[in-house]
mmCIF file of C-alpha atoms in Angstrom:
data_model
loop_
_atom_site.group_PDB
_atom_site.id
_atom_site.type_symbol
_atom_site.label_atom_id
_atom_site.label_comp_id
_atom_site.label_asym_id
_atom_site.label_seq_id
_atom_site.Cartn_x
_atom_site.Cartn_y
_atom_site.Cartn_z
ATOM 1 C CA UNK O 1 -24.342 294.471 141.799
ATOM 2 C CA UNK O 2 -21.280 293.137 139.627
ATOM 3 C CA UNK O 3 -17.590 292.292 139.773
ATOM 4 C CA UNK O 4 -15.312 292.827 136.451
ATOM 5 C CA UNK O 5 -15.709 289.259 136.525
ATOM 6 C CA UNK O 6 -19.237 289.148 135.377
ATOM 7 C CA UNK O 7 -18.213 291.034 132.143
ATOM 8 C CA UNK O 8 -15.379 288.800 130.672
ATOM 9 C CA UNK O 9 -15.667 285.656 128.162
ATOM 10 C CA UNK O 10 -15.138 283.424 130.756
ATOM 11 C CA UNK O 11 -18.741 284.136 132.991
ATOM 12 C CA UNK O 12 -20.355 284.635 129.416
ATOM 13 C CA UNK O 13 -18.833 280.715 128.423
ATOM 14 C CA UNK O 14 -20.206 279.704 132.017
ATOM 15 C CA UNK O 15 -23.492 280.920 131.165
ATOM 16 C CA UNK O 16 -23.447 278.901 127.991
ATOM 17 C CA UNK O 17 -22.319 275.950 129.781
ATOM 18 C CA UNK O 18 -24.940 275.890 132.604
ATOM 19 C CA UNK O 19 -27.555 276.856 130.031
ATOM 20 C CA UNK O 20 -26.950 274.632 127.659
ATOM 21 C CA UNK O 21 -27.383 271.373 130.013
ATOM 22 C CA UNK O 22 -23.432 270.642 130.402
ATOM 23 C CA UNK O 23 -23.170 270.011 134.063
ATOM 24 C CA UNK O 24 -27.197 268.498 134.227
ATOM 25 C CA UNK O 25 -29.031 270.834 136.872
ATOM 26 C CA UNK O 26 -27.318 272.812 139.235
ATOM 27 C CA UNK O 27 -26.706 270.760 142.698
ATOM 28 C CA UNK O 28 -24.520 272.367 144.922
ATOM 29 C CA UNK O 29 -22.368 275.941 144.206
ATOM 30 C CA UNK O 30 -19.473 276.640 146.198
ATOM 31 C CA UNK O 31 -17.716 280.056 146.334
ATOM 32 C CA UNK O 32 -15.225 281.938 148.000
ATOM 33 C CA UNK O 33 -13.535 285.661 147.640
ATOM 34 C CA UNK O 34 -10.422 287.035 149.026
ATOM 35 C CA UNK O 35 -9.048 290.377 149.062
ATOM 36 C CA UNK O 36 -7.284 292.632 151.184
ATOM 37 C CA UNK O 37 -9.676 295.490 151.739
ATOM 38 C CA UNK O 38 -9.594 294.839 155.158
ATOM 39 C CA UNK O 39 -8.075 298.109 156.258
ATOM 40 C CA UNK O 40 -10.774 300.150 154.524
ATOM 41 C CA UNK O 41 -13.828 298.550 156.403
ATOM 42 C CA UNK O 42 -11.502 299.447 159.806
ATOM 43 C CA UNK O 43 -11.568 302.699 159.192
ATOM 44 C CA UNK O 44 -13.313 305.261 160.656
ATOM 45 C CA UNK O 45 -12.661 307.659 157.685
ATOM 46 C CA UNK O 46 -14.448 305.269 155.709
ATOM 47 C CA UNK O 47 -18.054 305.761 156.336
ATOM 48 C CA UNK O 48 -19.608 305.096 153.174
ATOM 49 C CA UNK O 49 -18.301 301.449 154.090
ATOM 50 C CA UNK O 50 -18.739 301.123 157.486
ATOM 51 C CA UNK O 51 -21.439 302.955 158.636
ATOM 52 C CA UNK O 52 -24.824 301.032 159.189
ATOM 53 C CA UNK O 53 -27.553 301.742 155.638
ATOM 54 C CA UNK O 54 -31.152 301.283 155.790
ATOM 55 C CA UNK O 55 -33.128 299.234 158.799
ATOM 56 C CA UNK O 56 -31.109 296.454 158.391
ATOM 57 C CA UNK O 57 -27.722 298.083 159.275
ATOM 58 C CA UNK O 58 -26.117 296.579 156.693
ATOM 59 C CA UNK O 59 -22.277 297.757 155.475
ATOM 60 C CA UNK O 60 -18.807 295.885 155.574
ATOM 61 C CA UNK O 61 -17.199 293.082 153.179
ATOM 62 C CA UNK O 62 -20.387 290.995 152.657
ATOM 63 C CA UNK O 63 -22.472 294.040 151.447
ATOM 64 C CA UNK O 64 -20.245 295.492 149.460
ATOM 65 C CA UNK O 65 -17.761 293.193 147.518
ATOM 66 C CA UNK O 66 -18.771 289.657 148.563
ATOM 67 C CA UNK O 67 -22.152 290.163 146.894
ATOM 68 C CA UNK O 68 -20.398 290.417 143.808
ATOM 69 C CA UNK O 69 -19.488 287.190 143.904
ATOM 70 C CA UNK O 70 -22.696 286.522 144.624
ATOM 71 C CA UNK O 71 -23.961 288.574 141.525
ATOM 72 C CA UNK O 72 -21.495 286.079 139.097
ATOM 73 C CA UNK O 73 -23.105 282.779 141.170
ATOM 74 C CA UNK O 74 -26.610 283.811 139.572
ATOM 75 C CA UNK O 75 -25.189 285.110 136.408
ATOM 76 C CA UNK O 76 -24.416 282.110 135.796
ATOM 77 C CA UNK O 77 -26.107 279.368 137.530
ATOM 78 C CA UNK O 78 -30.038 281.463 136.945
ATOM 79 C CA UNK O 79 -30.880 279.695 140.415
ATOM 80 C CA UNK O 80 -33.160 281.617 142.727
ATOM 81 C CA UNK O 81 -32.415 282.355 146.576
ATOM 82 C CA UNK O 82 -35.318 280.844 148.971
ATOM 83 C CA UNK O 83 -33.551 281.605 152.270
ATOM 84 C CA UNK O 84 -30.045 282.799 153.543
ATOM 85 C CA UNK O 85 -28.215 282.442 156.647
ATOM 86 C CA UNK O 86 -24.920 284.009 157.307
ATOM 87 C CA UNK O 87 -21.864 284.456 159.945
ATOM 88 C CA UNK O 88 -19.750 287.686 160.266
ATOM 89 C CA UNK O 89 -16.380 288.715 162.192
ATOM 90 C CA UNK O 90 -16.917 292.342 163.241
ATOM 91 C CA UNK O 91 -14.167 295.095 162.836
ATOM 92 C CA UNK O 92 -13.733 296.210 166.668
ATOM 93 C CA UNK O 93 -13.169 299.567 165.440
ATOM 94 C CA UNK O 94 -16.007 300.280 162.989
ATOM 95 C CA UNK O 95 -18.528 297.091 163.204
ATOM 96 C CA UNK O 96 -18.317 296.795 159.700
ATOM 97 C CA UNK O 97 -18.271 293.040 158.820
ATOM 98 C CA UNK O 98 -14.589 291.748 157.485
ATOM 99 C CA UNK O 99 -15.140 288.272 157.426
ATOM 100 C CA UNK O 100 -17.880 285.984 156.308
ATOM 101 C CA UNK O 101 -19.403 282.690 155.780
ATOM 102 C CA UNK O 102 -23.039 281.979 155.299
ATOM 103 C CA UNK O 103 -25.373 279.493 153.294
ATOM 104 C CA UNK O 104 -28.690 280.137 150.744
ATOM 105 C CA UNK O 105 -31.428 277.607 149.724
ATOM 106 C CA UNK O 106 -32.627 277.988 146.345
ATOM 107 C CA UNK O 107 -35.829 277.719 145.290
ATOM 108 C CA UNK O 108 -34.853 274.243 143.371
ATOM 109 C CA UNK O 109 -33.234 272.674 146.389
ATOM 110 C CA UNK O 110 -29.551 273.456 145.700
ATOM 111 C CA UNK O 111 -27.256 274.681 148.318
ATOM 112 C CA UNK O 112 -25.002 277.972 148.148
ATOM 113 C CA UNK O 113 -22.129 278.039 150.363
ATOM 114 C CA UNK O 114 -20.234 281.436 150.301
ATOM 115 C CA UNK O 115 -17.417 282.461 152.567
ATOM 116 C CA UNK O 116 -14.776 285.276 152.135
ATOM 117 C CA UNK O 117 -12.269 287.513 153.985
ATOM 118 C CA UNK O 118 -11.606 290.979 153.557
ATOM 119 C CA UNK O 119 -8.070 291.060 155.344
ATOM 120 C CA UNK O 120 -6.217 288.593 152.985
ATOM 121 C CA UNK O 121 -2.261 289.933 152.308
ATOM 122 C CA UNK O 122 -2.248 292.395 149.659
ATOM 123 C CA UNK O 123 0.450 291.053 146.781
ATOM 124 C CA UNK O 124 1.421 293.551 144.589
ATOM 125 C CA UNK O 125 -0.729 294.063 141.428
ATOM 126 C CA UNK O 126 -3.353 291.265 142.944
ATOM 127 C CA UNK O 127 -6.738 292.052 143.367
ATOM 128 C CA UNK O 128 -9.830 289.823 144.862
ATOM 129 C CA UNK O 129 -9.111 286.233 144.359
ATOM 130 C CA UNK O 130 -12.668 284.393 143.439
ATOM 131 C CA UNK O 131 -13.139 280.593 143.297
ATOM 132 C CA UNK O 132 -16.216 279.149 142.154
ATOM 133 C CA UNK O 133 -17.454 275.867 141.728
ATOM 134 C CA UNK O 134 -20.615 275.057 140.401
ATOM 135 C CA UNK O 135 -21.439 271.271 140.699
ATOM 136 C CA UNK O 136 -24.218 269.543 138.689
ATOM 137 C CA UNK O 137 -25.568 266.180 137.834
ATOM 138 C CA UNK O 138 -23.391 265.642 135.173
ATOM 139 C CA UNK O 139 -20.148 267.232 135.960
ATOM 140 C CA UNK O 140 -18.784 270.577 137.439
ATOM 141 C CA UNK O 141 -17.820 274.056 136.352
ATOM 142 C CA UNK O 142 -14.358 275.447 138.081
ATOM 143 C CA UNK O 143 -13.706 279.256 137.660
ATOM 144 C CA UNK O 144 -10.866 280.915 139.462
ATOM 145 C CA UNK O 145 -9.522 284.109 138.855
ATOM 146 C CA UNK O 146 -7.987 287.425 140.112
ATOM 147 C CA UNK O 147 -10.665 290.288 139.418
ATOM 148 C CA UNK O 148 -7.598 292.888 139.293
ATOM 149 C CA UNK O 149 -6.401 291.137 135.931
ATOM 150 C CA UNK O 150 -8.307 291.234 132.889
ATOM 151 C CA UNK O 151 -6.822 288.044 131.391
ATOM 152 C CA UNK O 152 -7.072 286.296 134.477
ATOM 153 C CA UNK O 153 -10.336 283.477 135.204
ATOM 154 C CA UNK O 154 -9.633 280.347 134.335
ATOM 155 C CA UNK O 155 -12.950 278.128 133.598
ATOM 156 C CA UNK O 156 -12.560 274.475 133.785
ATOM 157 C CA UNK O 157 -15.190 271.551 132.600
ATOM 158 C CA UNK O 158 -15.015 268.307 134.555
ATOM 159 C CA UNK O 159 -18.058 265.916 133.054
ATOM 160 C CA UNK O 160 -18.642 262.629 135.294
ATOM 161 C CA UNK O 161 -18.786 260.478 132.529
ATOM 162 C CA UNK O 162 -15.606 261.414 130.953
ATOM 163 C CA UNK O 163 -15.798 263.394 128.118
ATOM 164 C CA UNK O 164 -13.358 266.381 127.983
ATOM 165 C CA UNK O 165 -14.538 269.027 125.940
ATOM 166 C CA UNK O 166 -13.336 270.562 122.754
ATOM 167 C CA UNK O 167 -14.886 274.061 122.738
ATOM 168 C CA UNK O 168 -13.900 275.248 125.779
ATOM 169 C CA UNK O 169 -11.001 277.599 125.025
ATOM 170 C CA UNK O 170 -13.123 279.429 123.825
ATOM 171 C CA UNK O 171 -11.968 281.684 126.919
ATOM 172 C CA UNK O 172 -8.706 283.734 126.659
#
């Protein structure tokens, strides 16, 4: 599952980045997304959202557009989940899940930590707000953007030792 996100310069320049070594091996990702879809997942008209799927009963925010977050994390990052553990506030009305927070283990030690909120205020023309950081041995990776505006994501390069990179507008 992807956001528009995973399609734009920006997550393709990430890849690079992580690939190529820039930040040293991934330590530590942080991410968060924030939209206001809240309404839908209270909703009783809404069951293709709220209703429970498969044994697990899953439906809500974190199943449907916090794992697209997830999605860009391993775009980018190519680190593989070993366990997950995650918190959710119910809707009363439905029981989908509208707010989250959890944490995954990857295979090579690193920690995830994802949180979002499906009930944010809706500002006109702005769609989910994503904020990842992606911290390595030799530096970090910053992306922010709005995933309702295709020019929006902003990447951002901080190396520990310094350095400020040259190639990185690469993004629009």
């Amino acid at each position: 599952m992807q956001n528009t996100a995973n399609f734009r310069p920006q997550a393709q320049r990430a890849v690079e980045l992580v690939s190529s070594g820039a930040i040293g091996e991934v330590e530590h990702v942080q991410c968060h997304m924030g939209c206001a879809m809240g309404g839908m997942f209270s909703s009783t008209e809404r069951g293709t959202w709220t209703a429970p799927v498969g044994v697990a009963g899953i439906n809500g925010f974190g199943w449907g557009p916090l794992s697209h977050i997830m999605s860009w994390v391993f775009q980018v990052t190519k680190l593989k989940p070993a366990s997950a553990f995650a918190f959710m506030r119910r809707s009363s009305v439905t029981g989908a899940d509208v707010s989250d927070a959890g944490a995954v283990q990857c295979s090579n030690g690193a920690p995830i930590s994802i949180s979002g909120h499906s009930t944010a205020t809706r500002a006109e023309g702005r769609g989910k707000q994503i904020d990842v950081r992606i911290f390595g041995s030799k530096g970090m990776l910053l992306y922010c953007g709005d995933d309702a505006d295709p020019a929006s994501g902003e990447l951002d390069l901080v190396l520990a030792d310094g350095e400020a990179p040259t190639d990185l507008c690469a993004c629009p």
